[in-house]
CSV table of C-alpha atoms in Angstrom, one decimal:
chain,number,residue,atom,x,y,z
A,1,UNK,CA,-0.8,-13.9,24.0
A,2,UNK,CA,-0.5,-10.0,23.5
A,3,UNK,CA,-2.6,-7.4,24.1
A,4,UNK,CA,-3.5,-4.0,22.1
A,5,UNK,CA,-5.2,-1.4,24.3
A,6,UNK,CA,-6.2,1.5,22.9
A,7,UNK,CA,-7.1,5.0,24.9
A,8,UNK,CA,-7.8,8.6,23.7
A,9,UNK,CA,-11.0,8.3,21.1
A,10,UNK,CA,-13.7,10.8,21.6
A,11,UNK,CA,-16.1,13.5,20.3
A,12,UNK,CA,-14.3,16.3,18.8
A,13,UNK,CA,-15.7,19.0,16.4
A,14,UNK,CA,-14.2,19.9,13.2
A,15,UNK,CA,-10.8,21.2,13.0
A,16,UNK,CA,-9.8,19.5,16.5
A,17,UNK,CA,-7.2,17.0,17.1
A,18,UNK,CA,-7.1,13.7,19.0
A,19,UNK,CA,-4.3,11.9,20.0
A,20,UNK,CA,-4.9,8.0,20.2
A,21,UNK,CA,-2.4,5.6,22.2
A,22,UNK,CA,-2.3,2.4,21.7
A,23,UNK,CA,0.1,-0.3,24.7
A,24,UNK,CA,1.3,-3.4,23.8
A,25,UNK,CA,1.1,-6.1,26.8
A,26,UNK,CA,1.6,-9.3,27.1
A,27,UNK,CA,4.2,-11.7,25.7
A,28,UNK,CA,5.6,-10.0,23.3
A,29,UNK,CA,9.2,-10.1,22.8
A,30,UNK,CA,9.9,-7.9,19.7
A,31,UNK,CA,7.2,-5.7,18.0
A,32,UNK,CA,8.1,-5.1,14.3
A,33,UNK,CA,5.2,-2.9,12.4
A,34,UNK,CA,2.3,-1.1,14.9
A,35,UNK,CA,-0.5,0.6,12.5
A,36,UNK,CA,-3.8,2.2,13.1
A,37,UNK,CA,-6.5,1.2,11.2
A,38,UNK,CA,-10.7,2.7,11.4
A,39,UNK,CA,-13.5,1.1,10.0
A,40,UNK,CA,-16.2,3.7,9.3
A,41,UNK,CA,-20.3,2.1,9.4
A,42,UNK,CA,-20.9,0.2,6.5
A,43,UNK,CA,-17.6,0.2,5.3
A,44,UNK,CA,-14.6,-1.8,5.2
A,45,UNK,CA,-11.4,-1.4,7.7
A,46,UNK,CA,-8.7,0.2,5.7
A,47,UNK,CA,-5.3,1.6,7.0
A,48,UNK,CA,-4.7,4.8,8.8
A,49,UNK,CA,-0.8,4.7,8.9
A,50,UNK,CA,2.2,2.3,9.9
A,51,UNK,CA,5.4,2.9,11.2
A,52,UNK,CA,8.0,0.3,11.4
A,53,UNK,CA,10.1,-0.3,14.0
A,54,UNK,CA,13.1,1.5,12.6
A,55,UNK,CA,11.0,4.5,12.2
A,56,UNK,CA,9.3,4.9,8.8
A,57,UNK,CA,6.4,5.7,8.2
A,58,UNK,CA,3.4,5.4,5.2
A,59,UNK,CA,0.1,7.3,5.3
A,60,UNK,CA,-3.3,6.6,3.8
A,61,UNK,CA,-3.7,9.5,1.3
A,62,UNK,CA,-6.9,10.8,3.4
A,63,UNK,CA,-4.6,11.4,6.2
A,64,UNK,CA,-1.3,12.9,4.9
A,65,UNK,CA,-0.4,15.9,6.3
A,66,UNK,CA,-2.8,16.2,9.2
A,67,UNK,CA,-2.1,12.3,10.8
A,68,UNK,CA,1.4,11.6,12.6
A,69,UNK,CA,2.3,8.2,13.4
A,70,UNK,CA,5.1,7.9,15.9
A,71,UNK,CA,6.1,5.0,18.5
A,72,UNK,CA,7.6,4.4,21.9
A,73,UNK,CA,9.6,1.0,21.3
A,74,UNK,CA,11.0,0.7,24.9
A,75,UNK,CA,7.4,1.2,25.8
A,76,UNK,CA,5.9,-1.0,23.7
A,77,UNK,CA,3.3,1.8,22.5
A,78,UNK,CA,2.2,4.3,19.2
A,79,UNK,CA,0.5,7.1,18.9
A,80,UNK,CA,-1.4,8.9,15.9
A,81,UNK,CA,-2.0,12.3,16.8
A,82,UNK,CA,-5.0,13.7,14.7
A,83,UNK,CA,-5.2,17.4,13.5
A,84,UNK,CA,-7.4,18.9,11.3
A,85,UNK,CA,-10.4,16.1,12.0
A,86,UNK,CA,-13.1,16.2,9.3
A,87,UNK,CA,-16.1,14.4,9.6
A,88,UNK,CA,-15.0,11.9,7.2
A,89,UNK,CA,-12.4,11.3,9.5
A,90,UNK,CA,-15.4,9.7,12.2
A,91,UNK,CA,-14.8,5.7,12.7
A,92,UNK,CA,-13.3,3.0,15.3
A,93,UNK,CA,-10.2,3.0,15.1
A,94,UNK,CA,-7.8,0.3,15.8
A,95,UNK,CA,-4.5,-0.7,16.6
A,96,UNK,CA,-2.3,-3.2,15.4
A,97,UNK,CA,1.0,-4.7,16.1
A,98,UNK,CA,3.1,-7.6,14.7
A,99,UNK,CA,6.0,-9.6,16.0
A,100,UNK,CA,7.6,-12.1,17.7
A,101,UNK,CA,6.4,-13.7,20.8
A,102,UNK,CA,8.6,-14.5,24.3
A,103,UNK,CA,8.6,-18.6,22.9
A,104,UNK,CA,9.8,-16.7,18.9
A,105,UNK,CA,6.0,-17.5,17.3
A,106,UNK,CA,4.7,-14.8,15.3
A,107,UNK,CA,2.0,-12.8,16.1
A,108,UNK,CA,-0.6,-10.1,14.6
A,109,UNK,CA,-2.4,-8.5,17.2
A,110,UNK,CA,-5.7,-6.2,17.5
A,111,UNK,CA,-6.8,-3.7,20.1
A,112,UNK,CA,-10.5,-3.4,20.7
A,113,UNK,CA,-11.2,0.1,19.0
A,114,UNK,CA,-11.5,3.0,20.0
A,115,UNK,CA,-14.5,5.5,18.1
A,116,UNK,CA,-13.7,8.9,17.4
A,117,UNK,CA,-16.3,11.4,16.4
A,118,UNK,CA,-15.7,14.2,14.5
A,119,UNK,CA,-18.8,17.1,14.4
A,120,UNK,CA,-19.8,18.9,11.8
């Protein structure tokens, strides 16, 4: 089994940054993809950004330029550092990771979110 915890939501006001971090745990052997994702009230959970495990990277349009997406592979952990929050930008957000496990299944993991608030 493998774990997602996330840490670093909050209540920021507009034009702030965050920086959400998100540790893998567990029996994971090799993590390919790790994403972020938010689901806003009322609305469906779409994707934030993803980085693969060699590095690259792909950005919901809402996000480009003011999201970064990076990752810590020997520490099994990614990071979206926010800047330039808008209000819009107010949701849980969650983490997610696939791979292989210690006994080679697959696996798609979840964290348990993490809300951020962004004030007008």
């Amino acid at each position: 089994q493998v774990q997602l915890v996330e840490s670093g939501g909050g209540l920021v006001q507009a034009g702030g940054s965050l920086r959400l971090s998100c540790a893998a745990s567990g029996s994971t052997f090799w993590i390919n993809a790790m994403a972020w994702y938010r689901q806003a009230p009322g609305q469906q959970r779409e994707l934030v950004a993803v980085i693969s495990r060699g590095g690259s990277t792909n950005y919901a349009d809402s996000v480009k330029g003011r999201f970064a997406i990076s990752r810590d592979i020997a520490k099994n952990t990614v990071y979206l550092q926010m800047n330039s929050l808008k209000p819009e930008d107010t949701a849980v957000y969650y983490c997610n990771a696939e791979g292989v496990t210690t006994d080679f299944g697959r696996y798609n993991s979840w964290g348990q979110g993490t809300q951020v608030t962004v004030s007008s």
